[in-house]
Amino acid sequence: MNALVDRESLALGACYALVHAQNLLDDAASLYSRKRASGALHLAVMAREELGRFILLGRRYSELPTGGSVDAREFARSLQPHKVKLQAGQSAVPVPMTSEQLAEWTAAIQNNDESKLAAISADVRSRAEKLRPHQAAEWHQRRLKAQYVDLDPQTGLWSKPSDVSMLDAESLIRTVVAEIANALITSQGVAWIHSAFERAGIAFPRMGPFTHQIYGQLAAPDA
């Protein structure tokens, strides 16, 4: 017989995941400060994945009735797919405007055309939702390329972790720190999260010191 996981256990898991997401991003920024772009990008993707785990655990907690429980093995299996967690953790989906949209957006601002601005914004959000699962898959592949020296079967060329650029690593770290910061802000008034942190004996993460630490390390290579 498999173990059962109740709401309190789900809440603890969510707390552990949120703290680990922060730690992973701190490690990513530390590697970035030493100009280790591949390791920084790899850990930043992991941080987003752990943030996704936190969000998925929070959703399951909210869906489960008081006194309810879930099968531990089945639930653990549902959390295994990397892309599912990456998609859950990705709140920022970069979708550049087309040149036509950018021209229309500029004109709408000049003309104070709120309906046109709203229509363009809605189109960008719609495209972002369609791209979200594809971007999650892409980041998983980029993480693998940042981890290993591998042979591309189509070109016969070697893919090297050193091919990861500092700009790519910095861009992702800046995005993920904002995603984690948003999660911390959203969690500020959530009673069950604070209660779980108390039961775990862990201080609730403070957004200010966390973001200050990350941005400080991002500035290090330019010092």
PDB file of C-alpha atoms in Angstrom:
ATOM      1  CA  MET A   1       0.000   0.000   0.000  1.00  0.00           C
ATOM      2  CA  ASN A   2       1.350   3.413  -0.986  1.00  0.00           C
ATOM      3  CA  ALA A   3       1.752   6.240   1.486  1.00  0.00           C
ATOM      4  CA  LEU A   4      -0.752   9.079   1.497  1.00  0.00           C
ATOM      5  CA  VAL A   5       0.097  12.772   1.397  1.00  0.00           C
ATOM      6  CA  ASP A   6      -2.226  15.204   3.179  1.00  0.00           C
ATOM      7  CA  ARG A   7      -2.591  18.953   2.810  1.00  0.00           C
ATOM      8  CA  GLU A   8      -0.079  19.720   5.555  1.00  0.00           C
ATOM      9  CA  SER A   9       2.559  17.624   3.803  1.00  0.00           C
ATOM     10  CA  LEU A  10       1.845  19.329   0.480  1.00  0.00           C
ATOM     11  CA  ALA A  11       2.285  22.675   2.182  1.00  0.00           C
ATOM     12  CA  LEU A  12       5.657  21.625   3.619  1.00  0.00           C
ATOM     13  CA  GLY A  13       6.805  20.441   0.214  1.00  0.00           C
ATOM     14  CA  ALA A  14       5.816  23.783  -1.277  1.00  0.00           C
ATOM     15  CA  CYS A  15       7.911  25.611   1.325  1.00  0.00           C
ATOM     16  CA  TYR A  16      10.938  23.412   0.687  1.00  0.00           C
ATOM     17  CA  ALA A  17      10.618  23.948  -3.070  1.00  0.00           C
ATOM     18  CA  LEU A  18      10.382  27.732  -2.767  1.00  0.00           C
ATOM     19  CA  VAL A  19      13.478  27.902  -0.561  1.00  0.00           C
ATOM     20  CA  HIS A  20      15.375  25.584  -2.908  1.00  0.00           C
ATOM     21  CA  ALA A  21      14.400  27.709  -5.904  1.00  0.00           C
ATOM     22  CA  GLN A  22      15.967  30.711  -4.184  1.00  0.00           C
ATOM     23  CA  ASN A  23      19.115  28.775  -3.278  1.00  0.00           C
ATOM     24  CA  LEU A  24      19.546  27.481  -6.807  1.00  0.00           C
ATOM     25  CA  LEU A  25      19.239  30.969  -8.282  1.00  0.00           C
ATOM     26  CA  ASP A  26      21.711  32.303  -5.725  1.00  0.00           C
ATOM     27  CA  ASP A  27      24.135  29.584  -6.808  1.00  0.00           C
ATOM     28  CA  ALA A  28      23.479  30.477 -10.456  1.00  0.00           C
ATOM     29  CA  ALA A  29      24.279  34.135  -9.786  1.00  0.00           C
ATOM     30  CA  SER A  30      27.422  33.116  -7.902  1.00  0.00           C
ATOM     31  CA  LEU A  31      28.656  31.131 -10.891  1.00  0.00           C
ATOM     32  CA  TYR A  32      27.771  34.035 -13.173  1.00  0.00           C
ATOM     33  CA  SER A  33      29.905  36.350 -11.019  1.00  0.00           C
ATOM     34  CA  ARG A  34      32.816  34.007 -11.758  1.00  0.00           C
ATOM     35  CA  LYS A  35      31.986  34.074 -15.486  1.00  0.00           C
ATOM     36  CA  ARG A  36      30.805  30.448 -15.509  1.00  0.00           C
ATOM     37  CA  ALA A  37      27.933  30.991 -17.940  1.00  0.00           C
ATOM     38  CA  SER A  38      26.983  27.361 -18.617  1.00  0.00           C
ATOM     39  CA  GLY A  39      26.691  26.426 -14.942  1.00  0.00           C
ATOM     40  CA  ALA A  40      24.812  29.649 -14.236  1.00  0.00           C
ATOM     41  CA  LEU A  41      22.251  28.975 -16.949  1.00  0.00           C
ATOM     42  CA  HIS A  42      21.851  25.350 -15.907  1.00  0.00           C
ATOM     43  CA  LEU A  43      21.112  26.281 -12.293  1.00  0.00           C
ATOM     44  CA  ALA A  44      18.810  29.130 -13.316  1.00  0.00           C
ATOM     45  CA  VAL A  45      16.672  26.683 -15.297  1.00  0.00           C
ATOM     46  CA  MET A  46      16.628  24.387 -12.251  1.00  0.00           C
ATOM     47  CA  ALA A  47      15.526  27.334 -10.092  1.00  0.00           C
ATOM     48  CA  ARG A  48      12.597  27.999 -12.424  1.00  0.00           C
ATOM     49  CA  GLU A  49      11.691  24.305 -12.314  1.00  0.00           C
ATOM     50  CA  GLU A  50      11.669  24.308  -8.497  1.00  0.00           C
ATOM     51  CA  LEU A  51       9.535  27.440  -8.555  1.00  0.00           C
ATOM     52  CA  GLY A  52       7.154  25.493 -10.780  1.00  0.00           C
ATOM     53  CA  ARG A  53       7.132  22.672  -8.219  1.00  0.00           C
ATOM     54  CA  PHE A  54       6.193  25.207  -5.525  1.00  0.00           C
ATOM     55  CA  ILE A  55       3.327  26.508  -7.672  1.00  0.00           C
ATOM     56  CA  LEU A  56       2.047  23.012  -8.544  1.00  0.00           C
ATOM     57  CA  LEU A  57       2.143  21.945  -4.893  1.00  0.00           C
ATOM     58  CA  GLY A  58       0.269  25.100  -3.942  1.00  0.00           C
ATOM     59  CA  ARG A  59      -2.405  24.400  -6.527  1.00  0.00           C
ATOM     60  CA  ARG A  60      -2.837  20.834  -5.312  1.00  0.00           C
ATOM     61  CA  TYR A  61      -3.055  22.048  -1.728  1.00  0.00           C
ATOM     62  CA  SER A  62      -5.837  24.470  -2.678  1.00  0.00           C
ATOM     63  CA  GLU A  63      -7.741  21.815  -4.637  1.00  0.00           C
ATOM     64  CA  LEU A  64      -7.593  19.184  -1.899  1.00  0.00           C
ATOM     65  CA  PRO A  65     -10.472  19.311   0.604  1.00  0.00           C
ATOM     66  CA  THR A  66      -9.758  19.562   4.318  1.00  0.00           C
ATOM     67  CA  GLY A  67      -8.948  16.083   5.599  1.00  0.00           C
ATOM     68  CA  GLY A  68      -8.232  14.836   2.088  1.00  0.00           C
ATOM     69  CA  SER A  69      -5.075  13.116   0.848  1.00  0.00           C
ATOM     70  CA  VAL A  70      -3.398  11.963  -2.358  1.00  0.00           C
ATOM     71  CA  ASP A  71      -1.508   8.816  -3.267  1.00  0.00           C
ATOM     72  CA  ALA A  72       2.183   9.619  -2.707  1.00  0.00           C
ATOM     73  CA  ARG A  73       3.518   7.514  -5.591  1.00  0.00           C
ATOM     74  CA  GLU A  74       0.966   8.801  -8.077  1.00  0.00           C
ATOM     75  CA  PHE A  75       1.498  12.404  -7.045  1.00  0.00           C
ATOM     76  CA  ALA A  76       5.288  12.066  -7.154  1.00  0.00           C
ATOM     77  CA  ARG A  77       4.968  10.681 -10.679  1.00  0.00           C
ATOM     78  CA  SER A  78       2.900  13.701 -11.719  1.00  0.00           C
ATOM     79  CA  LEU A  79       5.747  15.984 -10.605  1.00  0.00           C
ATOM     80  CA  GLN A  80       8.459  14.167 -12.560  1.00  0.00           C
ATOM     81  CA  PRO A  81       8.117  15.774 -16.028  1.00  0.00           C
ATOM     82  CA  HIS A  82      10.596  18.632 -16.292  1.00  0.00           C
ATOM     83  CA  LYS A  83       8.546  20.524 -18.857  1.00  0.00           C
ATOM     84  CA  VAL A  84       5.425  20.535 -16.670  1.00  0.00           C
ATOM     85  CA  LYS A  85       7.324  22.156 -13.800  1.00  0.00           C
ATOM     86  CA  LEU A  86       9.156  24.590 -16.086  1.00  0.00           C
ATOM     87  CA  GLN A  87       5.896  25.680 -17.642  1.00  0.00           C
ATOM     88  CA  ALA A  88       4.323  26.194 -14.206  1.00  0.00           C
ATOM     89  CA  GLY A  89       7.297  28.257 -13.039  1.00  0.00           C
ATOM     90  CA  GLN A  90       7.497  30.446 -16.111  1.00  0.00           C
ATOM     91  CA  SER A  91       5.342  33.516 -15.562  1.00  0.00           C
ATOM     92  CA  ALA A  92       7.332  35.703 -17.941  1.00  0.00           C
ATOM     93  CA  VAL A  93       6.995  34.632 -21.586  1.00  0.00           C
ATOM     94  CA  PRO A  94       8.957  36.992 -23.855  1.00  0.00           C
ATOM     95  CA  VAL A  95       6.976  37.644 -27.038  1.00  0.00           C
ATOM     96  CA  PRO A  96       8.377  40.474 -29.169  1.00  0.00           C
ATOM     97  CA  MET A  97       5.943  42.575 -31.154  1.00  0.00           C
ATOM     98  CA  THR A  98       6.066  42.334 -34.908  1.00  0.00           C
ATOM     99  CA  SER A  99       7.345  45.428 -36.731  1.00  0.00           C
ATOM    100  CA  GLU A 100       3.767  46.162 -37.782  1.00  0.00           C
ATOM    101  CA  GLN A 101       2.494  45.876 -34.222  1.00  0.00           C
ATOM    102  CA  LEU A 102       5.281  48.085 -32.914  1.00  0.00           C
ATOM    103  CA  ALA A 103       4.361  50.784 -35.435  1.00  0.00           C
ATOM    104  CA  GLU A 104       0.684  50.462 -34.520  1.00  0.00           C
ATOM    105  CA  TRP A 105       1.529  50.542 -30.807  1.00  0.00           C
ATOM    106  CA  THR A 106       3.577  53.731 -31.209  1.00  0.00           C
ATOM    107  CA  ALA A 107       0.802  55.369 -33.203  1.00  0.00           C
ATOM    108  CA  ALA A 108      -1.824  54.289 -30.663  1.00  0.00           C
ATOM    109  CA  ILE A 109       0.208  55.842 -27.834  1.00  0.00           C
ATOM    110  CA  GLN A 110       0.520  59.101 -29.748  1.00  0.00           C
ATOM    111  CA  ASN A 111      -3.217  59.092 -30.514  1.00  0.00           C
ATOM    112  CA  ASN A 112      -4.176  57.921 -27.013  1.00  0.00           C
ATOM    113  CA  ASP A 113      -6.071  55.046 -28.661  1.00  0.00           C
ATOM    114  CA  GLU A 114      -6.758  52.810 -25.651  1.00  0.00           C
ATOM    115  CA  SER A 115      -8.852  50.299 -27.598  1.00  0.00           C
ATOM    116  CA  LYS A 116      -6.006  49.711 -30.064  1.00  0.00           C
ATOM    117  CA  LEU A 117      -3.498  49.359 -27.252  1.00  0.00           C
ATOM    118  CA  ALA A 118      -5.750  46.833 -25.521  1.00  0.00           C
ATOM    119  CA  ALA A 119      -6.179  44.845 -28.744  1.00  0.00           C
ATOM    120  CA  ILE A 120      -2.428  44.646 -29.355  1.00  0.00           C
ATOM    121  CA  SER A 121      -1.809  43.658 -25.721  1.00  0.00           C
ATOM    122  CA  ALA A 122      -4.444  40.924 -25.965  1.00  0.00           C
ATOM    123  CA  ASP A 123      -2.823  39.552 -29.126  1.00  0.00           C
ATOM    124  CA  VAL A 124       0.616  39.470 -27.481  1.00  0.00           C
ATOM    125  CA  ARG A 125      -0.809  37.682 -24.411  1.00  0.00           C
ATOM    126  CA  SER A 126      -2.562  35.159 -26.655  1.00  0.00           C
ATOM    127  CA  ARG A 127       0.659  34.392 -28.514  1.00  0.00           C
ATOM    128  CA  ALA A 128       2.507  34.118 -25.185  1.00  0.00           C
ATOM    129  CA  GLU A 129       0.109  31.439 -23.937  1.00  0.00           C
ATOM    130  CA  LYS A 130       0.600  29.450 -27.130  1.00  0.00           C
ATOM    131  CA  LEU A 131       4.374  29.758 -26.864  1.00  0.00           C
ATOM    132  CA  ARG A 132       4.596  28.899 -23.167  1.00  0.00           C
ATOM    133  CA  PRO A 133       4.766  25.079 -23.513  1.00  0.00           C
ATOM    134  CA  HIS A 134       7.210  25.362 -26.422  1.00  0.00           C
ATOM    135  CA  GLN A 135       9.484  27.680 -24.450  1.00  0.00           C
ATOM    136  CA  ALA A 136       9.438  25.274 -21.500  1.00  0.00           C
ATOM    137  CA  ALA A 137      10.621  22.482 -23.803  1.00  0.00           C
ATOM    138  CA  GLU A 138      13.252  24.776 -25.317  1.00  0.00           C
ATOM    139  CA  TRP A 139      14.668  25.733 -21.909  1.00  0.00           C
ATOM    140  CA  HIS A 140      14.882  22.078 -20.917  1.00  0.00           C
ATOM    141  CA  GLN A 141      16.956  21.398 -24.031  1.00  0.00           C
ATOM    142  CA  ARG A 142      19.140  24.444 -23.417  1.00  0.00           C
ATOM    143  CA  ARG A 143      19.749  23.205 -19.878  1.00  0.00           C
ATOM    144  CA  LEU A 144      20.937  19.856 -21.238  1.00  0.00           C
ATOM    145  CA  LYS A 145      23.285  21.588 -23.669  1.00  0.00           C
ATOM    146  CA  ALA A 146      24.652  23.664 -20.791  1.00  0.00           C
ATOM    147  CA  GLN A 147      25.378  20.454 -18.852  1.00  0.00           C
ATOM    148  CA  TYR A 148      27.070  18.144 -21.319  1.00  0.00           C
ATOM    149  CA  VAL A 149      29.493  17.965 -24.204  1.00  0.00           C
ATOM    150  CA  ASP A 150      27.355  16.235 -26.797  1.00  0.00           C
ATOM    151  CA  LEU A 151      27.418  15.303 -30.483  1.00  0.00           C
ATOM    152  CA  ASP A 152      24.790  16.736 -32.817  1.00  0.00           C
ATOM    153  CA  PRO A 153      23.719  13.772 -34.971  1.00  0.00           C
ATOM    154  CA  GLN A 154      22.482  16.048 -37.753  1.00  0.00           C
ATOM    155  CA  THR A 155      25.635  18.121 -38.182  1.00  0.00           C
ATOM    156  CA  GLY A 156      28.281  15.844 -36.675  1.00  0.00           C
ATOM    157  CA  LEU A 157      29.524  18.811 -34.640  1.00  0.00           C
ATOM    158  CA  TRP A 158      30.127  18.909 -30.916  1.00  0.00           C
ATOM    159  CA  SER A 159      27.856  20.949 -28.679  1.00  0.00           C
ATOM    160  CA  LYS A 160      29.866  22.425 -25.800  1.00  0.00           C
ATOM    161  CA  PRO A 161      28.640  23.939 -22.516  1.00  0.00           C
ATOM    162  CA  SER A 162      31.134  26.730 -23.119  1.00  0.00           C
ATOM    163  CA  ASP A 163      28.958  27.829 -26.056  1.00  0.00           C
ATOM    164  CA  VAL A 164      26.530  29.364 -23.542  1.00  0.00           C
ATOM    165  CA  SER A 165      26.977  33.129 -23.494  1.00  0.00           C
ATOM    166  CA  MET A 166      27.149  35.341 -20.443  1.00  0.00           C
ATOM    167  CA  LEU A 167      24.298  37.386 -21.916  1.00  0.00           C
ATOM    168  CA  ASP A 168      22.057  34.312 -22.111  1.00  0.00           C
ATOM    169  CA  ALA A 169      22.838  33.390 -18.504  1.00  0.00           C
ATOM    170  CA  GLU A 170      22.305  36.932 -17.228  1.00  0.00           C
ATOM    171  CA  SER A 171      19.024  37.334 -19.102  1.00  0.00           C
ATOM    172  CA  LEU A 172      17.595  34.132 -17.645  1.00  0.00           C
ATOM    173  CA  ILE A 173      18.760  34.892 -14.108  1.00  0.00           C
ATOM    174  CA  ARG A 174      17.149  38.337 -14.273  1.00  0.00           C
ATOM    175  CA  THR A 175      13.909  36.795 -15.504  1.00  0.00           C
ATOM    176  CA  VAL A 176      13.814  34.050 -12.881  1.00  0.00           C
ATOM    177  CA  VAL A 177      14.646  36.396 -10.007  1.00  0.00           C
ATOM    178  CA  ALA A 178      11.604  38.451 -11.012  1.00  0.00           C
ATOM    179  CA  GLU A 179       9.461  35.304 -11.159  1.00  0.00           C
ATOM    180  CA  ILE A 180      10.571  34.203  -7.693  1.00  0.00           C
ATOM    181  CA  ALA A 181      10.115  37.736  -6.335  1.00  0.00           C
ATOM    182  CA  ASN A 182       6.554  37.767  -7.690  1.00  0.00           C
ATOM    183  CA  ALA A 183       5.886  34.446  -5.963  1.00  0.00           C
ATOM    184  CA  LEU A 184       7.182  35.871  -2.677  1.00  0.00           C
ATOM    185  CA  ILE A 185       4.990  38.944  -3.012  1.00  0.00           C
ATOM    186  CA  THR A 186       1.934  36.824  -3.819  1.00  0.00           C
ATOM    187  CA  SER A 187       2.659  34.552  -0.847  1.00  0.00           C
ATOM    188  CA  GLN A 188       2.949  37.374   1.681  1.00  0.00           C
ATOM    189  CA  GLY A 189      -0.696  37.238   2.730  1.00  0.00           C
ATOM    190  CA  VAL A 190      -1.285  33.498   2.327  1.00  0.00           C
ATOM    191  CA  ALA A 191      -1.890  32.032   5.772  1.00  0.00           C
ATOM    192  CA  TRP A 192      -1.251  28.365   4.933  1.00  0.00           C
ATOM    193  CA  ILE A 193       2.172  29.149   3.467  1.00  0.00           C
ATOM    194  CA  HIS A 194       3.270  31.069   6.554  1.00  0.00           C
ATOM    195  CA  SER A 195       1.894  28.322   8.789  1.00  0.00           C
ATOM    196  CA  ALA A 196       3.848  25.700   6.856  1.00  0.00           C
ATOM    197  CA  PHE A 197       7.075  27.700   7.157  1.00  0.00           C
ATOM    198  CA  GLU A 198       6.532  27.912  10.910  1.00  0.00           C
ATOM    199  CA  ARG A 199       5.966  24.159  11.177  1.00  0.00           C
ATOM    200  CA  ALA A 200       9.095  23.530   9.107  1.00  0.00           C
ATOM    201  CA  GLY A 201      11.125  25.831  11.367  1.00  0.00           C
ATOM    202  CA  ILE A 202      12.174  27.935   8.364  1.00  0.00           C
ATOM    203  CA  ALA A 203      11.978  31.711   8.192  1.00  0.00           C
ATOM    204  CA  PHE A 204       9.716  32.989   5.425  1.00  0.00           C
ATOM    205  CA  PRO A 205      12.025  34.297   2.656  1.00  0.00           C
ATOM    206  CA  ARG A 206      12.418  38.052   2.431  1.00  0.00           C
ATOM    207  CA  MET A 207      12.219  39.382  -1.091  1.00  0.00           C
ATOM    208  CA  GLY A 208      14.425  42.445  -0.556  1.00  0.00           C
ATOM    209  CA  PRO A 209      17.590  40.720   0.684  1.00  0.00           C
ATOM    210  CA  PHE A 210      17.115  37.922  -1.866  1.00  0.00           C
ATOM    211  CA  THR A 211      16.884  40.202  -4.901  1.00  0.00           C
ATOM    212  CA  HIS A 212      19.690  42.430  -3.558  1.00  0.00           C
ATOM    213  CA  GLN A 213      21.956  39.387  -3.284  1.00  0.00           C
ATOM    214  CA  ILE A 214      21.200  38.233  -6.828  1.00  0.00           C
ATOM    215  CA  TYR A 215      21.621  41.628  -8.479  1.00  0.00           C
ATOM    216  CA  GLY A 216      24.823  42.227  -6.557  1.00  0.00           C
ATOM    217  CA  GLN A 217      26.347  39.071  -8.002  1.00  0.00           C
ATOM    218  CA  LEU A 218      25.150  39.932 -11.497  1.00  0.00           C
ATOM    219  CA  ALA A 219      27.117  43.178 -11.258  1.00  0.00           C
ATOM    220  CA  ALA A 220      30.289  41.402 -10.128  1.00  0.00           C
ATOM    221  CA  PRO A 221      31.781  40.539 -13.571  1.00  0.00           C
ATOM    222  CA  ASP A 222      31.644  44.232 -14.535  1.00  0.00           C
ATOM    223  CA  ALA A 223      33.297  45.407 -11.331  1.00  0.00           C
TER     224      ALA A 223
END
